[in-house]
Amino acid sequence: RYSTAMAEGRRFFEQKKWAASEAAYRTALNEKNTLEARQAVQQARQGSSGDRYQEYLTEARRLADLRNFVDAERYLRKALEEKPNDPPALLGLDLIRSARLIQAQEWAAAEELLRQILKEHPENKSAQENLVHVQRQRQHVYDAAMASAALKARGASTPADWQAVKADTETALRAYPGDKKATELSRKAS
């Protein structure tokens, strides 16, 4: 019975039927507590773990491509449960964090995170493309907000007019925190 269970476990293992393989090896282990059977049980568990890890990474990529960052992050965390501190999963989490910052239009924070990612992974195409996108968007938001604020400031005569100027300068300052021109106009609007 031991030999039959071990043979069945090997057959399932080759078919990547991890649960069935482990069950067969456990049957063999119950018949005869041998090193071979204990190692086979471990091997079936590791095979299962490796496949789950890949499945989690693949699903996380698919979800990220669909811009479903919450679920993509959940799958990356599952991958990290299988392989703690795994570089591809950790990189994926950083890229998702940057995508969420981009969605929230937190341009400065997104750019900083993308620069950190590129320091460690200079070849990463997603980070390179996202950095270019963030820089363009950041500049566009700043330019539009400052043009609007300047135009409104020229004709501002009421507190509501100055509030509108202040709102535009705050948008510009979110794009470039500490910008002197935006800070100066914001003070004038206060």
XYZ file of C-alpha atoms in Angstrom:
190
model
C 0.000 0.000 0.000
C 2.914 2.388 0.782
C 4.439 1.888 -2.677
C 1.086 2.358 -4.404
C 0.415 5.602 -2.518
C 3.921 6.932 -3.304
C 3.483 6.077 -7.011
C 0.090 7.762 -7.039
C 1.582 10.834 -5.310
C 4.339 11.052 -7.947
C 1.786 10.761 -10.766
C -0.318 13.593 -9.286
C 2.820 15.646 -8.645
C 3.860 15.387 -12.313
C 0.360 16.534 -13.292
C 0.708 19.477 -10.877
C -2.277 18.288 -8.885
C -0.740 19.410 -5.639
C -3.566 18.652 -3.216
C -4.071 15.147 -4.612
C -0.318 14.582 -4.590
C -0.028 15.661 -0.979
C -3.007 13.478 0.011
C -1.449 10.413 -1.642
C 1.919 11.090 -0.012
C 0.181 11.493 3.359
C -1.475 8.127 2.858
C 1.976 6.647 2.257
C 3.307 8.493 5.302
C 0.524 7.023 7.453
C 1.487 3.554 6.221
C 5.209 4.040 6.791
C 6.806 7.068 8.438
C 9.817 7.345 6.144
C 12.076 10.229 5.210
C 11.070 9.715 1.581
C 7.361 10.160 2.417
C 7.978 13.213 4.633
C 10.057 14.864 1.903
C 7.404 14.051 -0.704
C 4.711 15.759 1.411
C 6.950 18.852 1.683
C 7.625 18.799 -2.046
C 3.898 18.705 -2.836
C 3.341 21.675 -0.535
C 6.171 23.650 -2.159
C 4.880 22.857 -5.646
C 1.482 24.152 -4.627
C 3.029 27.241 -3.099
C 5.050 28.067 -6.219
C 2.035 27.767 -8.485
C -0.151 29.859 -6.186
C 2.551 32.511 -6.078
C 2.640 32.695 -9.891
C -1.160 32.710 -10.066
C -1.287 35.597 -7.591
C 1.301 37.613 -9.536
C -0.486 36.979 -12.833
C -3.841 37.981 -11.393
C -2.337 41.099 -9.791
C -0.904 42.164 -13.166
C -4.238 41.564 -14.892
C -6.107 43.595 -12.269
C -3.539 46.408 -12.366
C -3.931 46.585 -16.153
C -7.661 47.047 -15.538
C -6.844 49.813 -13.024
C -8.336 47.738 -10.206
C -5.546 48.629 -7.816
C -7.281 47.550 -4.601
C -7.676 43.950 -5.740
C -4.286 43.935 -7.469
C -2.678 44.932 -4.183
C -4.589 42.170 -2.380
C -3.191 39.571 -4.794
C 0.334 40.928 -4.433
C 0.025 40.619 -0.660
C -1.097 36.992 -1.118
C 1.985 36.408 -3.291
C 4.117 37.849 -0.482
C 2.521 35.423 1.954
C 3.803 32.624 -0.293
C 7.240 34.222 -0.808
C 7.959 36.925 1.791
C 10.183 39.811 0.640
C 9.953 38.657 -2.980
C 11.381 41.425 -5.228
C 8.794 41.190 -8.068
C 5.868 41.323 -5.621
C 7.429 44.203 -3.665
C 8.066 46.087 -6.912
C 4.451 45.466 -7.893
C 3.256 46.975 -4.611
C 5.384 50.078 -5.194
C 4.038 50.452 -8.735
C 0.487 50.146 -7.442
C 1.194 52.764 -4.771
C 2.494 55.081 -7.497
C -0.599 54.421 -9.647
C -2.856 55.251 -6.712
C -0.943 58.490 -6.128
C -1.361 59.323 -9.810
C -5.100 58.617 -9.585
C -5.298 60.953 -6.576
C -3.285 63.552 -8.521
C -0.613 63.567 -5.835
C 1.994 64.448 -8.441
C 4.943 65.259 -6.193
C 4.581 62.090 -4.109
C 4.065 59.960 -7.243
C 7.160 61.414 -8.889
C 9.265 60.827 -5.778
C 8.127 57.215 -5.469
C 8.721 56.543 -9.168
C 12.232 57.983 -8.902
C 12.915 55.630 -5.961
C 11.616 52.679 -7.968
C 13.834 53.627 -10.920
C 16.891 53.887 -8.657
C 16.455 50.221 -7.769
C 14.976 49.093 -11.121
C 16.253 51.472 -13.826
C 15.032 49.157 -16.602
C 11.406 49.055 -15.420
C 9.305 50.286 -18.370
C 6.149 50.883 -16.302
C 7.976 53.146 -13.882
C 9.712 54.985 -16.746
C 6.440 55.577 -18.599
C 4.590 56.579 -15.440
C 7.328 59.034 -14.502
C 7.085 60.754 -17.891
C 3.293 60.850 -17.536
C 3.490 62.301 -14.017
C 5.981 64.974 -15.048
C 3.809 66.037 -17.981
C 0.606 66.028 -15.961
C 2.237 67.844 -13.081
C 3.484 70.605 -15.374
C 0.140 70.807 -17.179
C -1.804 71.135 -13.898
C 0.612 73.769 -12.630
C 0.549 75.809 -15.845
C -3.263 75.711 -16.108
C -3.775 76.604 -12.436
C -1.277 79.485 -12.534
C -2.727 80.877 -15.778
C -6.208 80.754 -14.293
C -5.059 82.325 -11.006
C -3.230 85.144 -12.821
C -6.242 85.868 -15.011
C -8.605 85.908 -12.032
C -6.214 88.035 -9.959
C -6.189 90.750 -12.633
C -9.932 91.266 -12.313
C -10.345 90.350 -8.629
C -12.299 92.893 -6.592
C -14.385 90.855 -4.135
C -13.473 88.301 -1.454
C -15.087 85.610 -3.649
C -12.796 86.592 -6.534
C -9.747 86.261 -4.291
C -11.012 82.899 -2.981
C -11.068 81.659 -6.573
C -7.484 82.883 -7.029
C -6.487 81.138 -3.794
C -8.110 77.867 -4.949
C -6.134 77.966 -8.201
C -2.849 78.673 -6.418
C -3.514 75.758 -4.045
C -3.928 73.494 -7.075
C -0.605 74.775 -8.431
C 1.039 74.200 -5.050
C -0.202 70.603 -4.969
C 1.624 70.101 -8.259
C 4.785 71.883 -7.077
C 4.795 72.297 -3.296
C 6.740 75.357 -2.206
C 6.707 77.018 -5.627
C 7.593 80.695 -5.014
C 5.338 82.163 -7.676
C 2.295 80.192 -6.511
C 3.067 80.875 -2.837
C 3.371 84.610 -3.502
C 0.077 84.779 -5.392
C -1.602 82.648 -2.709
C -0.466 85.097 0.002
C -1.771 88.010 -2.038
C -5.143 86.245 -2.341
C -5.392 85.649 1.414
